[in-house]
C-alpha cells in the first residue's frame, strides 16, 4: 500500500520535502497545501521587484500547481488553509478559501512547513492602509502598486535586518526617498560594529536616511514618530522588524514547542508526534558553535532540512548536524557576507575570543577593478578553533566566507585555515588569499609575535592622549591622519628610533596595517616592549568613524577621511 504524505506549506521547506519524497517513492500520494495563492516562490528575491531588478512579480514564481502535477505528480492546492490536526485520526482539517468550506484530508505522514509571520508591533497607526509587511508575492505586489502611485515619494522602512536593508536599497534604487529606522545601534546584526560601519557609510552615501538607536512610536498619515520624538516623512511604511515562527497549528495540535518558541524537532526533524515532521522557519534547530537551540530563517537550511526529513521517512540515514548561520547580501556597491558567530556573540557566550581585521586586495592590484576587501576572522584563543568570519568588499566575498563556513563545519582551527590551499589567478584573487592572510595574522597573535588594537579602540586612545605613529610616506598624509599622530615613514623608521618613547605604549598604523605590522615587529625587535599595531589602520579607522561623525556631529579624531 502506498504512503500518503500531506505537506502544509508550499514554499522552500514544504515544496522541497514534497519533491524529495516523490524522488524516493514514485507510488506515494503527495498533497501539498498552501493557504495563499502561490506555491514555490522565491521569497528571498521579493525586494528586488521594487527596483525593477525583477521586472515582473510573475518571475518570482518558481512553479505553479499545474507544473507540480505534470512534473512531479504532486497535488499542490492553493487557498487551502490547514486549521486543525487530529493526531489520533491522522486527519487535517482544511478551510478552502476559494469554496468557503471546510474539508478533511487524511495522512500517513504529515509535514509542517508553515514558515514565519512578520512581527507587527501594537502601536498607533499600524493598521493604516499605507503600512506594509513583506513575506510573500501578494505583499510585494501590494507594496509595489502603492509606492508607484503619484505623490508617494517618502518611504520609512522599520527594521535593519536582511529584509529591511534590501527593501530600503531597492526603493532607493527606484528613486524613492528612504528612511531606514533601526532600534539597535546598528543594522545587520550578524556583523560586528567595526565591520557594519562600512555598511552604514555605504547606505548614508547612497542617500538612505539611516537612523539607528531609535525605535518606532507611532504611524501617522504622512509621517512616523520615533521614540526619541523625531518625526520622519513617510507616505508609506514598511515593517521589517523581524519574524516569529508560525506555531499556531502545531500548538493547537499539542505538539511540543521548544525553548526558543519554535516547534521542537529531533535531528531528523520529527516533532513530538512520530508521524509529523516540521521544517523551515517555524522550527528550532541546534547551533553547532553555541551548542544551544536557535532559530534560523534561511532558505538554504530549510531545503537541507527537507531532504533529511524525507530521507528519514524512508529509512535513509541523514541527520541534522547543526547550523552555523551563513548568509550574504549585496548593499548598493558592496557585497557583504558572514558565517558562524561574530565577536560580540562569542564574548556573550563565554568564549575566550579574539579577532583579526585584515585588508587585502580582492585580486592582484594591477588587474582591472581590483578593490580592497575587508575581512574579519573570529577565533577562540584556547582551542584556536575558528568561530566565524565577516567579509565586505566589491569582489567575491561569498567565496571567502564559504571557505570559512566549510572549515567551521569540520571544526577547523586557525592553523588549518593558514595552510589551506586555495585556487589562484590574478583575475580572481591574490596568491596569499585574504582568508589565509587573516589566519596568518591570527597565528602570529596566538604565538605572541606581536600585539594589536582594533579600530573600535582608537577613538578612546586618541581622546586619552595615546602616542600614535603613522608610518605612511609624507605625501599620503594630505588626505587625512589621526590628530596628534607622529609621522615616521617605515622607510625612515630604523634611522629615527630615538624619536620614539619607550616609557609609554606606542600604537602604529599605516593605510591597511601591513606596513604598520612590519614597523611593529621591527620596533619590538629593537627593544620596544609596549608597541601595538592598529588592525585595519587608517582606512579601517576612516570607515569606522565616518557615519557616526556625520550623523551625530561629534568631534572627528582624524584630520580627514581617506577611503582610497
Coordinates of C-alpha atoms in Angstrom, one line a residue:
X1 CA 0.0 0.0 0.0
X2 CA 1.4 3.4 -1.0
X3 CA 2.2 6.1 1.6
X4 CA 0.2 9.2 1.8
X5 CA 2.2 12.3 2.6
X6 CA 0.5 15.7 3.3
X7 CA 2.6 18.8 3.4
X8 CA 1.4 22.0 4.9
X9 CA 3.2 25.0 3.4
X10 CA 4.3 25.2 -0.3
X11 CA 7.4 27.4 -0.3
X12 CA 11.1 26.4 0.3
X13 CA 10.8 23.7 3.1
X14 CA 7.5 22.3 2.2
X15 CA 7.9 22.2 -1.6
X16 CA 11.4 20.7 -1.3
X17 CA 10.2 17.9 1.1
X18 CA 7.4 17.0 -1.3
X19 CA 9.8 16.9 -4.3
X20 CA 12.3 14.7 -2.4
X21 CA 9.5 12.3 -1.3
X22 CA 8.5 11.9 -4.9
X23 CA 12.1 11.1 -6.0
X24 CA 12.2 8.5 -3.3
X25 CA 8.8 7.0 -3.9
X26 CA 7.0 7.1 -7.2
X27 CA 3.9 5.4 -5.7
X28 CA 3.4 7.8 -2.8
X29 CA 0.3 10.1 -2.8
X30 CA 1.5 13.6 -2.1
X31 CA -0.7 16.5 -1.2
X32 CA 0.7 20.0 -0.6
X33 CA -1.5 22.7 1.0
X34 CA -0.9 26.4 0.8
X35 CA -3.2 29.0 2.3
X36 CA -2.1 31.7 -0.1
X37 CA -2.4 31.9 -3.9
X38 CA 1.1 30.8 -4.7
X39 CA 3.4 27.8 -4.1
X40 CA 7.2 27.6 -4.6
X41 CA 8.0 31.3 -5.0
X42 CA 11.4 33.0 -4.4
X43 CA 10.8 34.9 -1.1
X44 CA 14.4 35.9 -0.9
X45 CA 14.0 37.7 -4.2
X46 CA 10.9 39.7 -3.2
X47 CA 12.6 43.1 -2.5
X48 CA 14.2 43.1 -5.9
X49 CA 10.9 43.6 -7.6
X50 CA 10.7 47.1 -6.0
X51 CA 13.7 48.4 -8.1
X52 CA 12.8 46.5 -11.3
X53 CA 15.8 44.1 -11.0
X54 CA 13.0 41.5 -11.1
X55 CA 10.8 43.4 -13.6
X56 CA 7.6 41.4 -13.2
X57 CA 6.2 39.8 -10.0
X58 CA 5.4 36.7 -12.0
X59 CA 9.1 36.0 -12.3
X60 CA 9.2 35.4 -8.6
X61 CA 7.0 32.3 -9.0
X62 CA 9.1 29.2 -9.5
X63 CA 6.3 26.7 -10.2
X64 CA 2.5 26.6 -10.1
X65 CA 0.1 23.7 -9.1
X66 CA -0.3 22.6 -12.7
X67 CA 3.5 22.2 -13.1
X68 CA 3.7 20.4 -9.8
X69 CA 1.2 17.9 -11.1
X70 CA 2.7 17.4 -14.5
X71 CA 6.4 17.3 -13.5
X72 CA 6.2 15.6 -10.1
X73 CA 2.7 14.2 -9.8
X74 CA 2.3 16.3 -6.6
X75 CA -1.2 17.6 -5.9
X76 CA -0.5 21.3 -4.9
X77 CA -3.6 23.1 -3.7
X78 CA -3.7 26.8 -3.1
X79 CA -6.1 28.8 -1.0
X80 CA -6.4 25.8 1.3
X81 CA -5.5 26.6 4.9
X82 CA -4.9 23.8 7.5
X83 CA -6.8 24.9 10.6
X84 CA -6.6 21.8 12.8
X85 CA -4.8 18.5 13.1
X86 CA -6.5 15.4 14.6
X87 CA -3.4 13.3 15.6
X88 CA -5.4 10.3 16.7
X89 CA -7.3 10.0 13.5
X90 CA -4.4 11.3 11.3
X91 CA -6.6 13.9 9.7
X92 CA -6.0 17.5 8.8
X93 CA -9.0 19.9 8.8
X94 CA -8.7 22.4 6.0
X95 CA -10.6 25.6 5.2
X96 CA -10.9 26.0 1.4
X97 CA -10.9 29.8 1.0
X98 CA -12.0 29.6 -2.7
X99 CA -15.0 27.4 -2.0
X100 CA -15.5 28.8 1.5
X101 CA -16.0 25.3 3.0
X102 CA -14.2 23.0 5.5
X103 CA -12.8 19.7 4.3
X104 CA -10.7 16.9 5.7
X105 CA -7.5 15.2 4.4
X106 CA -6.1 12.0 5.9
X107 CA -2.4 11.4 6.1
X108 CA 0.1 8.6 6.9
X109 CA 2.9 11.2 7.3
X110 CA 2.4 14.9 7.9
X111 CA 5.0 17.6 7.2
X112 CA 4.6 21.1 8.7
X113 CA 6.3 24.0 6.9
X114 CA 4.2 27.0 7.9
X115 CA 7.1 29.4 7.9
X116 CA 7.2 32.6 10.0
X117 CA 4.9 35.6 10.5
X118 CA 6.1 39.3 10.4
X119 CA 6.3 40.9 13.8
X120 CA 3.8 43.8 13.8
X121 CA 4.0 45.9 17.0
X122 CA 0.8 47.1 18.6
X123 CA 1.4 50.8 18.0
X124 CA -0.9 53.6 16.9
X125 CA -1.3 53.6 13.1
X126 CA 0.0 50.1 12.3
X127 CA -3.4 49.1 10.8
X128 CA -3.3 52.0 8.2
X129 CA -3.6 51.1 4.6
X130 CA -0.2 52.6 3.8
X131 CA 1.6 50.2 6.2
X132 CA 3.1 47.0 4.7
X133 CA 5.0 43.8 5.5
X134 CA 7.0 41.7 3.0
X135 CA 6.6 38.0 3.3
X136 CA 5.1 36.8 0.0
X137 CA 4.4 37.7 -3.6
X138 CA 1.0 39.3 -2.7
X139 CA 2.7 41.5 -0.1
X140 CA 5.3 42.7 -2.6
X141 CA 2.7 43.4 -5.3
X142 CA 0.6 45.5 -2.9
X143 CA 3.7 47.5 -1.8
X144 CA 4.9 48.0 -5.4
X145 CA 1.5 49.2 -6.6
X146 CA 1.2 51.6 -3.7
X147 CA 4.7 53.2 -3.9
X148 CA 4.3 53.8 -7.6
X149 CA 1.3 56.0 -7.1
X150 CA 1.6 59.7 -7.8
X151 CA 2.7 61.6 -4.7
X152 CA 4.3 58.6 -2.9
X153 CA 7.9 59.6 -2.5
X154 CA 8.9 59.2 1.1
X155 CA 9.2 55.7 2.4
X156 CA 10.0 54.7 6.0
X157 CA 11.4 51.2 6.5
X158 CA 11.3 50.0 10.1
X159 CA 14.0 47.4 10.9
X160 CA 17.6 46.9 9.7
X161 CA 17.8 43.2 9.1
X162 CA 18.2 41.5 5.7
X163 CA 14.7 42.3 4.5
X164 CA 14.6 45.8 5.8
X165 CA 18.0 46.7 4.3
X166 CA 17.1 45.1 0.9
X167 CA 13.8 46.8 0.8
X168 CA 15.4 50.2 1.6
X169 CA 18.1 49.7 -1.0
X170 CA 15.7 48.7 -3.8
X171 CA 13.3 51.5 -3.0
X172 CA 16.2 53.9 -3.1
X173 CA 17.3 52.4 -6.5
X174 CA 13.7 53.1 -7.7
X175 CA 14.3 56.8 -6.9
X176 CA 12.4 57.0 -3.6
X177 CA 13.4 59.0 -0.6
X178 CA 14.0 56.3 2.0
X179 CA 14.5 56.4 5.8
X180 CA 15.7 53.2 7.4
X181 CA 15.0 53.1 11.2
X182 CA 16.6 50.6 13.5
X183 CA 16.1 50.4 17.2
X184 CA 19.5 48.7 17.8
X185 CA 22.8 50.6 17.5
X186 CA 23.4 49.0 14.1
X187 CA 21.8 47.3 11.1
X188 CA 22.7 43.8 10.1
X189 CA 23.1 42.1 13.5
X190 CA 25.4 39.3 12.2
X191 CA 28.2 41.9 11.6
X192 CA 30.3 43.4 14.3
X193 CA 30.5 47.1 14.9
X194 CA 33.9 47.5 13.2
X195 CA 32.5 45.9 10.0
X196 CA 29.0 47.2 10.0
X197 CA 30.2 50.8 9.9
X198 CA 31.2 50.2 6.3
X199 CA 27.6 49.3 5.6
X200 CA 26.4 52.3 7.4
X201 CA 28.6 54.6 5.4
X202 CA 27.5 53.0 2.1
X203 CA 23.8 53.4 2.9
X204 CA 24.4 57.0 4.0
X205 CA 26.5 57.8 0.9
X206 CA 23.8 56.4 -1.4
X207 CA 21.1 58.7 0.1
X208 CA 19.4 56.5 2.6
X209 CA 18.5 58.4 5.8
X210 CA 19.8 55.8 8.2
X211 CA 18.6 56.3 11.8
X212 CA 19.9 53.9 14.5
X213 CA 19.3 53.6 18.2
X214 CA 15.7 54.9 17.8
X215 CA 12.5 52.9 17.5
X216 CA 9.0 53.4 16.1
X217 CA 6.5 55.0 18.4
X218 CA 3.5 55.8 16.1
X219 CA 2.5 56.0 12.4
X220 CA 0.6 59.0 11.0
X221 CA -0.8 59.6 7.6
X222 CA 2.4 61.1 6.1
X223 CA 4.9 60.7 8.9
X224 CA 6.2 58.4 11.5
X225 CA 7.1 59.5 15.0
X226 CA 10.1 57.8 16.7
X227 CA 10.6 57.0 20.4
X228 CA 13.0 60.0 20.6
X229 CA 10.3 62.3 19.4
X230 CA 11.9 62.7 15.9
X231 CA 9.3 62.9 13.1
X232 CA 10.2 61.4 9.7
X233 CA 8.3 61.9 6.5
X234 CA 6.6 58.7 5.3
X235 CA 4.0 58.4 2.6
X236 CA 4.3 54.6 3.0
X237 CA 5.7 52.5 5.9
X238 CA 7.3 49.0 5.5
X239 CA 7.5 47.0 8.7
X240 CA 10.6 44.7 8.6
X241 CA 11.1 44.4 12.4
X242 CA 11.6 40.7 12.2
X243 CA 9.6 37.4 12.1
X244 CA 8.3 34.9 14.6
X245 CA 7.7 31.2 13.9
X246 CA 4.1 30.4 12.9
X247 CA 3.3 27.8 15.5
X248 CA -0.4 28.3 15.7
X249 CA -1.3 24.9 14.1
X250 CA 1.4 23.0 16.0
X251 CA 0.2 24.4 19.3
X252 CA -3.4 23.6 18.6
X253 CA -2.3 20.0 17.8
X254 CA -0.5 19.7 21.1
X255 CA 2.9 19.4 19.5
X256 CA 5.9 20.3 21.7
X257 CA 7.1 23.9 21.4
X258 CA 10.8 24.4 22.1
X259 CA 12.7 26.8 24.4
X260 CA 13.0 29.4 21.6
X261 CA 9.2 29.5 20.9
X262 CA 9.5 27.4 17.7
X263 CA 8.4 23.9 17.0
X264 CA 10.7 21.3 18.7
X265 CA 12.2 18.6 16.4
X266 CA 14.8 16.0 16.7
X267 CA 17.9 15.5 14.4
X268 CA 15.6 14.0 11.7
X269 CA 13.0 16.8 12.0
X270 CA 10.5 14.6 13.7
X271 CA 8.2 16.5 16.1
X272 CA 6.8 15.1 19.4
X273 CA 4.4 13.1 17.2
X274 CA 6.3 10.4 15.3
X275 CA 4.0 10.8 12.3
X276 CA 4.6 14.5 12.0
X277 CA 7.7 16.3 10.7
X278 CA 8.4 20.0 10.7
X279 CA 10.9 22.0 8.6
X280 CA 11.7 25.6 7.8
X281 CA 11.3 28.9 9.6
X282 CA 8.8 27.6 12.2
X283 CA 11.2 25.1 13.9
X284 CA 14.1 25.4 16.3
X285 CA 17.5 23.9 15.4
X286 CA 20.8 23.1 17.1
X287 CA 23.6 25.7 16.8
X288 CA 26.8 23.8 16.1
X289 CA 29.1 26.5 17.6
X290 CA 27.0 27.7 20.5
X291 CA 25.7 24.2 21.4
X292 CA 22.2 25.5 22.0
X293 CA 18.8 25.8 20.4
X294 CA 18.2 28.6 18.0
X295 CA 16.1 29.8 15.1
X296 CA 17.4 30.3 11.6
X297 CA 15.1 31.7 9.0
X298 CA 17.1 31.0 5.8
X299 CA 16.1 29.2 2.6
X300 CA 19.3 27.1 2.3
X301 CA 18.9 25.4 5.7
X302 CA 15.2 24.8 5.0
X303 CA 16.0 22.9 1.9
X304 CA 18.6 20.8 3.7
X305 CA 16.0 20.1 6.4
X306 CA 13.5 19.0 3.8
X307 CA 15.9 16.4 2.4
X308 CA 16.8 15.0 5.8
X309 CA 13.1 14.7 6.8
X310 CA 12.1 13.0 3.6
X311 CA 15.1 10.6 3.8
X312 CA 14.1 9.6 7.3
X313 CA 10.6 8.7 6.2
X314 CA 12.2 6.1 4.0
X315 CA 14.8 4.8 6.4
X316 CA 17.8 6.7 4.9
X317 CA 20.3 7.8 7.4
X318 CA 20.8 11.6 7.1
X319 CA 20.7 13.7 10.2
X320 CA 21.0 17.3 11.2
X321 CA 24.5 18.2 12.4
X322 CA 23.8 21.8 13.5
X323 CA 23.7 25.1 11.8
X324 CA 26.3 27.8 11.8
X325 CA 24.4 30.6 10.1
X326 CA 26.0 31.6 6.7
X327 CA 24.5 34.4 4.7
X328 CA 25.3 37.1 2.1
X329 CA 23.8 40.3 0.9
X330 CA 24.5 43.0 -1.7
X331 CA 24.1 46.5 -0.4
X332 CA 24.5 49.0 -3.2
X333 CA 28.1 48.7 -4.4
X334 CA 29.3 46.4 -1.6
X335 CA 29.0 42.7 -1.3
X336 CA 28.7 41.5 2.3
X337 CA 28.8 38.0 3.8
X338 CA 29.1 36.3 7.2
X339 CA 29.3 32.9 8.7
X340 CA 29.4 31.5 12.2
X341 CA 29.2 33.8 15.2
X342 CA 30.5 37.3 15.4
X343 CA 32.8 38.6 18.2
X344 CA 30.0 40.2 20.2
X345 CA 28.1 36.9 20.3
X346 CA 31.2 34.9 21.1
X347 CA 32.0 37.1 24.1
X348 CA 28.5 36.9 25.4
X349 CA 28.7 33.1 25.0
X350 CA 31.8 32.9 27.2
X351 CA 34.4 32.1 24.6
X352 CA 38.0 33.3 25.1
X353 CA 37.7 35.2 21.9
X354 CA 39.9 37.4 19.7
X355 CA 39.7 38.5 16.2
X356 CA 41.7 39.9 13.3
X357 CA 40.6 42.5 10.8
X358 CA 42.7 42.5 7.6
X359 CA 42.5 44.5 4.5
X360 CA 43.7 43.0 1.2
X361 CA 43.1 43.4 -2.5
X362 CA 40.3 41.2 -3.8
X363 CA 42.5 40.4 -6.8
X364 CA 46.0 41.4 -7.9
X365 CA 46.3 45.1 -7.8
X366 CA 47.3 45.7 -11.4
X367 CA 44.2 43.8 -12.6
X368 CA 41.1 45.8 -13.7
X369 CA 38.6 46.5 -10.9
X370 CA 40.8 45.5 -8.1
X371 CA 39.4 46.8 -4.8
X372 CA 40.0 46.4 -1.1
X373 CA 38.4 43.6 0.8
X374 CA 37.7 43.9 4.5
X375 CA 37.9 40.6 6.3
X376 CA 37.4 39.8 9.9
X377 CA 38.2 36.4 11.4
X378 CA 36.9 35.4 14.9
X379 CA 38.5 32.6 16.8
X380 CA 38.8 31.0 20.2
X381 CA 42.2 31.7 21.8
X382 CA 42.2 28.5 23.9
X383 CA 41.3 26.0 21.2
X384 CA 42.3 28.1 18.2
X385 CA 39.0 27.0 16.6
X386 CA 37.6 29.4 14.0
X387 CA 34.2 30.7 15.3
X388 CA 33.2 33.0 12.4
X389 CA 34.1 35.4 9.7
X390 CA 32.8 38.5 8.1
X391 CA 33.7 40.0 4.7
X392 CA 32.8 43.2 2.9
X393 CA 34.0 44.4 -0.5
X394 CA 33.3 44.8 -4.2
X395 CA 34.7 41.4 -5.1
X396 CA 33.8 37.8 -4.3
X397 CA 33.3 37.9 -0.6
X398 CA 30.9 35.0 -0.7
X399 CA 33.7 32.7 -1.9
X400 CA 35.9 33.7 1.1
X401 CA 33.1 33.2 3.6
X402 CA 32.1 29.9 2.1
X403 CA 35.7 28.7 2.6
X404 CA 35.5 29.6 6.3
X405 CA 32.0 28.1 6.6
X406 CA 33.4 24.8 5.3
X407 CA 36.2 25.0 7.7
X408 CA 33.9 25.7 10.7
X409 CA 31.7 22.8 9.7
X410 CA 34.7 20.5 10.2
X411 CA 35.8 22.1 13.4
X412 CA 38.8 23.7 11.8
X413 CA 41.4 25.8 13.5
X414 CA 43.4 28.9 12.7
X415 CA 46.3 26.6 11.7
X416 CA 44.0 24.7 9.3
X417 CA 43.0 27.9 7.7
X418 CA 46.5 29.2 7.5
X419 CA 47.6 26.2 5.5
X420 CA 44.5 25.8 3.3
X421 CA 45.4 25.6 -0.4
X422 CA 43.1 27.7 -2.5
X423 CA 42.9 28.3 -6.2
X424 CA 44.6 31.4 -7.5
X425 CA 44.5 33.6 -10.6
X426 CA 45.4 37.3 -10.7
X427 CA 41.9 38.0 -12.1
X428 CA 40.2 36.3 -9.1
X429 CA 42.4 36.8 -6.1
X430 CA 45.9 37.1 -4.7
X431 CA 48.5 34.4 -4.2
X432 CA 48.1 34.8 -0.5
X433 CA 44.3 35.0 -0.3
X434 CA 42.7 37.2 2.3
X435 CA 41.4 34.2 4.3
X436 CA 45.0 32.7 4.5
X437 CA 46.3 36.2 5.4
X438 CA 43.8 36.5 8.3
X439 CA 44.8 33.1 9.6
X440 CA 48.5 34.0 9.4
X441 CA 47.9 37.2 11.4
X442 CA 45.9 35.3 14.0
X443 CA 48.7 32.7 14.2
X444 CA 51.2 35.5 14.9
X445 CA 48.9 36.9 17.6
X446 CA 48.4 33.5 19.2
X447 CA 52.2 32.9 19.2
X448 CA 52.8 36.3 20.8
X449 CA 54.9 37.6 17.9
X450 CA 53.1 41.0 18.1
X451 CA 50.1 42.7 19.7
X452 CA 47.3 44.7 18.2
X453 CA 44.4 47.0 19.0
X454 CA 41.1 47.2 17.0
X455 CA 39.8 50.2 15.1
X456 CA 37.0 50.3 17.7
X457 CA 39.6 51.1 20.4
X458 CA 41.2 54.0 18.6
X459 CA 38.8 56.8 19.5
X460 CA 39.3 56.2 23.2
X461 CA 43.0 56.0 22.8
X462 CA 43.2 59.3 20.8
X463 CA 41.0 61.1 23.3
X464 CA 43.2 59.9 26.2
X465 CA 46.3 61.2 24.5
X466 CA 47.9 58.0 23.4
X467 CA 51.1 58.0 21.3
X468 CA 50.4 57.1 17.6
X469 CA 53.0 56.7 14.9
X470 CA 51.8 57.0 11.2
X471 CA 54.3 55.0 9.1
X472 CA 53.0 56.1 5.8
X473 CA 55.0 58.4 3.5
X474 CA 54.6 62.1 3.9
X475 CA 52.7 62.5 0.7
X476 CA 50.0 60.2 1.9
X477 CA 49.1 62.4 4.9
X478 CA 47.4 65.2 3.0
X479 CA 44.1 63.3 2.7
X480 CA 44.0 62.6 6.5
X481 CA 45.7 61.2 9.5
X482 CA 44.9 60.7 13.2
X483 CA 45.0 64.0 15.0
X484 CA 48.2 64.3 17.0
X485 CA 49.9 61.3 15.4
X486 CA 53.6 61.4 14.7
X487 CA 54.7 60.7 11.2
X488 CA 57.8 58.4 10.9
X489 CA 57.6 56.6 7.5
X490 CA 58.5 53.0 7.5
X491 CA 61.4 53.8 5.1
X492 CA 62.9 56.0 7.8
X493 CA 61.9 54.1 10.9
X494 CA 65.2 52.4 11.8
X495 CA 67.1 55.7 11.5
X496 CA 64.7 57.6 13.8
X497 CA 64.2 55.1 16.7
X498 CA 65.5 57.7 19.1
X499 CA 62.4 59.8 18.5
X500 CA 60.1 57.1 19.8
X501 CA 59.4 57.0 23.5
X502 CA 59.9 53.7 25.4
X503 CA 58.1 54.7 28.6
X504 CA 54.5 54.8 27.1
X505 CA 52.5 52.5 24.9
X506 CA 53.1 53.1 21.2
X507 CA 50.4 52.5 18.6
X508 CA 51.4 52.1 14.9
X509 CA 49.2 52.5 11.9
X510 CA 49.5 52.9 8.1
X511 CA 46.8 52.6 5.4
X512 CA 45.9 48.9 5.7
X513 CA 48.0 47.6 8.6
X514 CA 50.6 45.8 6.5
X515 CA 53.4 48.4 6.7
X516 CA 52.5 49.1 10.3
X517 CA 52.8 45.4 11.1
X518 CA 56.3 45.4 9.7
X519 CA 57.1 48.5 11.7
X520 CA 55.6 46.9 14.9
X521 CA 57.8 43.8 14.7
X522 CA 60.8 46.0 13.8
X523 CA 60.3 48.1 16.9
X524 CA 59.8 45.0 19.0
X525 CA 63.0 43.6 17.7
X526 CA 64.7 46.9 18.6
X527 CA 63.8 46.7 22.2
X528 CA 60.4 48.4 22.3
X529 CA 58.3 46.3 24.7
X530 CA 55.0 48.1 24.6
X531 CA 54.1 48.6 20.9
X532 CA 50.9 47.6 19.2
X533 CA 49.6 47.5 15.6
X534 CA 46.3 49.1 14.7
X535 CA 44.3 46.4 12.9
X536 CA 42.6 47.9 9.9
X537 CA 44.8 51.0 10.2
X538 CA 43.8 54.3 8.6
X539 CA 41.3 53.0 6.0
X540 CA 39.6 51.0 8.7
X541 CA 39.6 53.9 11.1
X542 CA 38.1 56.3 8.5
X543 CA 35.3 53.8 7.7
X544 CA 34.7 53.1 11.4
X545 CA 34.4 56.8 12.4
X546 CA 32.7 58.3 9.4
X547 CA 29.0 57.5 9.8
X548 CA 28.8 58.4 13.5
X549 CA 30.8 61.6 12.9
X550 CA 28.4 62.6 10.1
X551 CA 25.2 61.8 11.9
X552 CA 26.0 62.8 15.5
X553 CA 28.2 65.9 14.9
X554 CA 30.9 64.6 17.3
X555 CA 34.4 65.8 17.0
X556 CA 36.4 63.8 14.5
X557 CA 39.6 62.1 15.6
X558 CA 41.1 62.4 12.1
X559 CA 42.1 65.4 10.1
X560 CA 40.3 64.0 7.1
X561 CA 38.9 60.7 5.9
X562 CA 40.7 58.7 3.2
X563 CA 38.7 55.8 1.7
X564 CA 41.1 55.1 -1.2

